[in-house]
């Protein structure tokens, strides 16, 4: 690197000489006033390649936008790092971040639902008390019966909570689908026989505290007593504390849940619980529920919707 020294009575004159002789892109290394004259040290641009600004301490590390967004939205740090690291590109806008995150989610999170336009399905809704089992079941029943025009039947196994039967009866009547009630293997098999020609049988179960393991084991026995395959959809509220997730998942393991649905996503200020529930259960995400309205507030869980929510877009309000 060849340095040049220019002196002049005025700084502008010295800089003008630098530009004239070394070119407009010459690099000025230093300038100072000495004995009433101005001195400018400079190098031509072609010599400046590889030259760095004199060290001023380490460059501030800027955390990529996506990691910052995920951390701000409460995602567990190691998960945030994993998702940010497997998101392609270097997103600079919220939209780019959300698109990149959707790609990473597709890779790390399973999304899966039954194809309700084809074949026969029997799905039981299970989960803690008040999580939204009956409401979500009604949303799905309405969507399949009224929009997709398929035959739907309901069975309730909830003879536990006062008012439970009246609640599901009202939904069945509103949607115009048959409802059967059962409480043990015999009555459950009878209900299944009565709904043998339905394309979709949805089974409501009683919410029990996760600690009530005996009740859950009993429920598993009843659900798995028929020759029909009963797929269990486990519902977990987005407001569940991470510390409680493992216990809920553990207790419901006896039911062999096939899918996970996260409810009350509209009430959660952050959407980390959706990912945390998936991680804890290892089950694919099927649906998200986003409000109390039947049937509107039910959504397919997709990488795009979840990515937008995790990036802080208000997609579920
Ligand atoms: N904000 C909001 N509320 C919901 C959602 N889903 C259900 N709810 C409300 O949650 C309350 C309980 O819903 P249910 O469907 O009765 O819950 P459940 O799991 O069947 O309750 P149990 O049978 O008693 O265990 C009701 O007031 C619902 O309207 C949702 O996605 N968002
Ligand atoms: Mg219920």
Coordinates of C-alpha atoms and ligand atoms in Angstrom, one line a residue:
X1 CA 0.0 0.0 0.0
X2 CA 1.6 3.2 -1.1
X3 CA 0.8 6.3 1.0
X4 CA 0.9 9.8 -0.4
X5 CA 1.3 13.0 1.6
X6 CA -0.2 16.2 0.5
X7 CA 0.3 19.5 2.1
X8 CA -1.5 22.8 1.5
X9 CA -2.4 25.9 3.3
X10 CA -6.1 24.9 3.4
X11 CA -7.6 21.5 4.0
X12 CA -9.9 21.8 1.0
X13 CA -7.0 22.4 -1.3
X14 CA -5.1 19.3 0.0
X15 CA -8.2 17.1 -0.4
X16 CA -8.8 18.5 -3.9
X17 CA -5.2 17.5 -4.8
X18 CA -5.8 14.0 -3.4
X19 CA -8.9 13.6 -5.6
X20 CA -7.2 15.0 -8.7
X21 CA -4.1 12.8 -8.4
X22 CA -5.4 9.6 -6.8
X23 CA -9.0 9.6 -8.0
X24 CA -12.4 10.3 -6.5
X25 CA -12.4 7.0 -4.6
X26 CA -9.0 7.6 -3.0
X27 CA -9.0 6.8 0.7
X28 CA -7.9 9.5 3.2
X29 CA -6.0 7.9 6.0
X30 CA -5.4 10.9 8.2
X31 CA -5.4 14.7 8.1
X32 CA -3.8 17.1 10.5
X33 CA -2.6 20.7 10.8
X34 CA 1.1 21.1 11.3
X35 CA 3.2 24.3 11.5
X36 CA 0.3 26.2 10.0
X37 CA -0.1 23.8 7.0
X38 CA -2.6 21.1 6.4
X39 CA -1.2 17.6 5.8
X40 CA -3.3 14.8 4.3
X41 CA -2.2 11.2 4.0
X42 CA -4.0 9.2 1.4
X43 CA -3.8 6.0 -0.8
X44 CA -5.3 5.3 -4.2
X45 CA -8.4 3.1 -4.1
X46 CA -6.6 0.1 -5.7
X47 CA -4.2 0.0 -2.8
X48 CA -6.9 0.3 -0.2
X49 CA -8.5 -3.1 -0.8
X50 CA -8.1 -5.1 2.4
X51 CA -7.6 -2.0 4.4
X52 CA -9.9 -1.6 7.4
X53 CA -10.9 1.4 9.4
X54 CA -8.5 1.7 12.4
X55 CA -9.7 -0.5 15.2
X56 CA -12.3 1.1 17.4
X57 CA -13.1 -1.9 19.5
X58 CA -15.1 -4.9 18.3
X59 CA -17.9 -4.2 15.8
X60 CA -21.3 -4.2 17.5
X61 CA -22.8 -7.7 16.9
X62 CA -26.2 -7.2 15.4
X63 CA -28.5 -10.1 16.1
X64 CA -30.4 -11.1 12.9
X65 CA -33.9 -9.7 12.7
X66 CA -35.5 -13.1 12.9
X67 CA -33.8 -14.1 16.2
X68 CA -34.7 -10.8 17.7
X69 CA -38.4 -11.2 16.7
X70 CA -38.6 -14.7 18.0
X71 CA -36.9 -13.8 21.3
X72 CA -39.2 -10.8 21.6
X73 CA -42.2 -13.1 21.1
X74 CA -41.1 -15.3 23.9
X75 CA -39.8 -18.3 22.0
X76 CA -37.4 -20.4 24.1
X77 CA -33.9 -19.2 23.2
X78 CA -32.5 -22.5 21.8
X79 CA -35.6 -23.0 19.7
X80 CA -35.4 -19.4 18.5
X81 CA -31.8 -19.9 17.5
X82 CA -32.5 -23.2 15.7
X83 CA -35.4 -21.8 13.7
X84 CA -33.6 -18.6 12.9
X85 CA -30.5 -20.6 11.8
X86 CA -32.5 -22.8 9.5
X87 CA -34.4 -19.9 8.0
X88 CA -33.0 -19.1 4.5
X89 CA -31.5 -15.7 3.6
X90 CA -31.1 -12.7 5.7
X91 CA -34.6 -11.2 6.1
X92 CA -34.7 -7.5 6.6
X93 CA -38.4 -6.9 6.8
X94 CA -41.2 -8.4 8.8
X95 CA -42.6 -10.0 5.7
X96 CA -39.3 -11.5 4.6
X97 CA -38.7 -12.8 8.2
X98 CA -42.1 -14.4 8.3
X99 CA -41.6 -16.1 4.9
X100 CA -38.1 -17.4 5.9
X101 CA -39.5 -18.7 9.2
X102 CA -42.3 -20.6 7.4
X103 CA -39.6 -22.5 5.5
X104 CA -37.9 -23.4 8.8
X105 CA -41.1 -24.4 10.5
X106 CA -41.9 -26.7 7.6
X107 CA -38.6 -28.4 8.3
X108 CA -38.8 -28.6 12.1
X109 CA -42.5 -28.8 12.9
X110 CA -45.0 -31.4 11.7
X111 CA -48.3 -30.1 10.3
X112 CA -50.9 -32.7 9.6
X113 CA -54.7 -33.1 9.4
X114 CA -57.0 -35.8 8.2
X115 CA -58.5 -35.4 4.8
X116 CA -62.1 -34.8 5.8
X117 CA -63.3 -34.8 2.2
X118 CA -62.4 -38.5 1.7
X119 CA -63.2 -41.7 3.6
X120 CA -64.6 -42.2 7.1
X121 CA -63.0 -40.7 10.2
X122 CA -63.7 -41.2 13.9
X123 CA -62.0 -38.5 16.0
X124 CA -62.2 -38.1 19.7
X125 CA -61.4 -34.7 21.3
X126 CA -59.5 -34.9 24.5
X127 CA -57.7 -32.4 26.8
X128 CA -57.8 -30.6 30.1
X129 CA -60.9 -29.1 31.6
X130 CA -62.3 -26.0 29.7
X131 CA -59.7 -26.1 27.0
X132 CA -62.4 -25.8 24.3
X133 CA -63.1 -29.5 23.4
X134 CA -66.8 -29.1 22.9
X135 CA -66.6 -25.8 21.1
X136 CA -63.9 -27.0 18.7
X137 CA -65.8 -30.2 18.0
X138 CA -68.8 -28.1 17.1
X139 CA -66.8 -25.9 14.8
X140 CA -65.4 -28.9 12.9
X141 CA -68.8 -30.6 12.8
X142 CA -70.3 -27.4 11.3
X143 CA -67.6 -27.0 8.8
X144 CA -67.8 -30.6 7.6
X145 CA -71.6 -30.9 7.6
X146 CA -72.5 -27.5 6.3
X147 CA -69.7 -26.5 4.1
X148 CA -68.4 -29.8 2.8
X149 CA -71.8 -31.4 2.9
X150 CA -70.7 -34.7 4.4
X151 CA -72.5 -36.8 6.9
X152 CA -71.5 -36.0 10.5
X153 CA -72.5 -37.7 13.8
X154 CA -71.6 -36.8 17.3
X155 CA -71.1 -38.9 20.4
X156 CA -70.6 -37.5 23.9
X157 CA -68.9 -39.4 26.6
X158 CA -69.3 -36.4 28.9
X159 CA -71.8 -37.3 31.5
X160 CA -69.5 -35.8 34.2
X161 CA -70.0 -32.1 34.0
X162 CA -73.4 -30.5 34.8
X163 CA -74.8 -28.9 31.7
X164 CA -72.4 -30.8 29.3
X165 CA -75.2 -32.7 27.6
X166 CA -77.3 -29.6 27.1
X167 CA -74.3 -27.7 25.6
X168 CA -73.6 -30.4 23.0
X169 CA -77.3 -31.0 22.3
X170 CA -77.7 -27.3 21.4
X171 CA -74.8 -27.5 19.0
X172 CA -76.1 -30.8 17.4
X173 CA -79.5 -29.2 16.9
X174 CA -78.0 -26.0 15.5
X175 CA -75.9 -27.8 13.0
X176 CA -78.5 -30.5 12.3
X177 CA -76.5 -33.6 13.1
X178 CA -77.4 -36.7 15.2
X179 CA -76.0 -36.9 18.7
X180 CA -75.5 -40.1 20.7
X181 CA -74.6 -40.3 24.4
X182 CA -72.4 -43.0 25.9
X183 CA -70.7 -43.7 29.2
X184 CA -69.1 -47.2 28.9
X185 CA -68.0 -49.8 26.4
X186 CA -71.5 -51.1 25.7
X187 CA -73.2 -47.8 25.2
X188 CA -70.2 -46.5 23.2
X189 CA -70.3 -49.5 20.8
X190 CA -74.0 -49.0 20.4
X191 CA -73.5 -45.3 19.6
X192 CA -70.8 -46.2 17.0
X193 CA -73.2 -48.7 15.4
X194 CA -75.9 -46.1 15.1
X195 CA -73.5 -43.7 13.4
X196 CA -72.1 -46.4 11.1
X197 CA -72.9 -44.6 7.9
X198 CA -71.5 -41.2 9.0
X199 CA -68.4 -39.9 7.1
X200 CA -67.2 -38.2 10.3
X201 CA -67.9 -39.2 13.9
X202 CA -66.7 -36.7 16.4
X203 CA -66.5 -37.8 20.0
X204 CA -66.6 -35.3 22.9
X205 CA -65.0 -36.3 26.2
X206 CA -65.2 -34.9 29.7
X207 CA -62.5 -32.5 30.7
X208 CA -60.6 -33.9 33.7
X209 CA -57.7 -32.4 35.6
X210 CA -54.5 -33.8 34.2
X211 CA -53.8 -35.4 37.6
X212 CA -57.0 -37.6 37.3
X213 CA -55.1 -40.4 35.6
X214 CA -57.6 -43.1 36.4
X215 CA -60.3 -41.3 34.5
X216 CA -58.0 -40.9 31.5
X217 CA -57.1 -44.6 31.5
X218 CA -60.8 -45.5 31.7
X219 CA -61.5 -43.2 28.7
X220 CA -58.7 -44.9 26.8
X221 CA -60.3 -48.3 27.4
X222 CA -63.7 -47.1 26.1
X223 CA -62.3 -45.3 23.0
X224 CA -60.2 -48.2 21.9
X225 CA -62.8 -50.9 22.5
X226 CA -64.4 -50.8 19.1
X227 CA -63.2 -52.3 15.8
X228 CA -63.2 -48.8 14.3
X229 CA -60.0 -46.8 14.6
X230 CA -60.6 -43.9 16.9
X231 CA -58.0 -41.1 16.3
X232 CA -57.5 -38.8 19.3
X233 CA -57.1 -35.1 18.8
X234 CA -55.4 -33.7 21.9
X235 CA -56.3 -30.1 22.7
X236 CA -54.0 -27.8 24.6
X237 CA -54.7 -24.1 25.3
X238 CA -52.2 -21.6 24.1
X239 CA -52.3 -20.0 27.5
X240 CA -50.9 -23.1 29.1
X241 CA -47.7 -22.5 31.1
X242 CA -44.7 -24.3 29.7
X243 CA -44.1 -25.9 33.0
X244 CA -47.5 -27.6 32.8
X245 CA -47.2 -28.8 29.3
X246 CA -45.2 -31.9 30.0
X247 CA -47.6 -33.1 32.7
X248 CA -50.6 -32.6 30.4
X249 CA -48.9 -34.5 27.6
X250 CA -47.7 -37.2 30.0
X251 CA -51.2 -37.9 31.4
X252 CA -52.9 -38.0 28.0
X253 CA -50.3 -40.3 26.5
X254 CA -52.6 -43.3 27.5
X255 CA -55.0 -42.0 24.8
X256 CA -52.3 -42.3 22.1
X257 CA -53.1 -38.9 20.6
X258 CA -52.5 -38.7 16.9
X259 CA -52.8 -34.9 16.4
X260 CA -52.4 -31.7 18.5
X261 CA -54.8 -28.8 18.3
X262 CA -53.9 -25.6 20.1
X263 CA -56.9 -23.6 21.3
X264 CA -57.5 -20.0 22.4
X265 CA -54.6 -18.8 20.3
X266 CA -56.5 -15.4 20.2
X267 CA -56.1 -15.0 24.0
X268 CA -52.3 -15.7 24.0
X269 CA -50.2 -12.6 23.9
X270 CA -47.3 -14.7 22.5
X271 CA -47.5 -17.8 20.4
X272 CA -44.5 -19.7 21.8
X273 CA -46.9 -22.1 23.5
X274 CA -48.0 -23.5 20.1
X275 CA -44.5 -24.5 19.3
X276 CA -43.8 -25.6 22.9
X277 CA -46.9 -27.8 22.9
X278 CA -45.8 -29.4 19.7
X279 CA -42.3 -30.0 21.0
X280 CA -43.6 -31.4 24.3
X281 CA -46.1 -33.8 22.6
X282 CA -44.2 -34.7 19.5
X283 CA -47.6 -34.7 17.7
X284 CA -48.3 -32.9 14.5
X285 CA -50.2 -29.7 14.6
X286 CA -53.6 -30.1 13.1
X287 CA -55.8 -27.0 14.0
X288 CA -55.6 -23.8 15.8
X289 CA -58.7 -22.2 17.4
X290 CA -58.8 -18.4 17.4
X291 CA -62.0 -17.4 19.2
X292 CA -65.4 -18.4 20.5
X293 CA -67.4 -18.1 17.3
X294 CA -68.8 -21.4 15.9
X295 CA -67.8 -22.3 13.2
X296 CA -65.6 -19.3 12.1
X297 CA -62.8 -19.5 14.7
X298 CA -61.1 -22.7 13.6
X299 CA -58.1 -22.6 11.4
X300 CA -55.9 -25.3 9.8
X301 CA -52.5 -25.1 11.4
X302 CA -50.0 -24.1 8.6
X303 CA -46.4 -23.0 8.6
X304 CA -47.4 -19.6 7.1
X305 CA -50.0 -18.7 9.8
X306 CA -47.7 -19.9 12.6
X307 CA -44.7 -18.0 11.2
X308 CA -46.7 -14.8 10.9
X309 CA -47.9 -15.2 14.5
X310 CA -44.5 -15.9 15.8
X311 CA -43.1 -12.9 14.1
X312 CA -45.6 -10.7 16.0
X313 CA -48.2 -10.1 13.2
X314 CA -51.6 -9.9 14.7
X315 CA -53.1 -12.7 12.5
X316 CA -55.4 -14.3 15.0
X317 CA -57.2 -11.3 16.5
Ligands
LIG1 N1 -61.1 -17.0 23.4 C1 -61.4 -18.2 23.1 N2 -62.3 -18.9 23.8 C2 -62.6 -20.2 23.4 C3 -61.9 -20.8 22.3 N3 -62.4 -22.1 22.3 C4 -63.3 -22.2 23.3 N4 -63.4 -21.1 24.0 C5 -64.2 -20.9 25.2 O1 -63.8 -21.6 26.3 C6 -64.8 -22.0 27.1 C7 -64.8 -23.5 27.4 O2 -65.1 -24.1 26.1 P1 -65.6 -25.6 26.0 O3 -65.7 -26.0 24.6 O4 -66.9 -25.8 26.9 O5 -64.4 -26.4 26.7 P2 -64.3 -27.9 27.1 O6 -62.9 -28.3 26.9 O7 -65.4 -28.7 26.3 O8 -64.7 -27.9 28.6 P3 -65.0 -29.1 29.6 O9 -65.9 -30.0 28.8 O10 -65.7 -28.5 30.8 O11 -63.7 -29.8 29.9 C8 -66.1 -21.5 26.4 O12 -66.5 -20.3 27.0 C9 -65.7 -21.3 25.0 O13 -66.4 -20.4 24.3 C10 -61.0 -20.0 21.6 O14 -60.4 -20.5 20.6 N5 -60.8 -18.8 22.0
LIG2 MG1 -66.8 -30.0 27.0

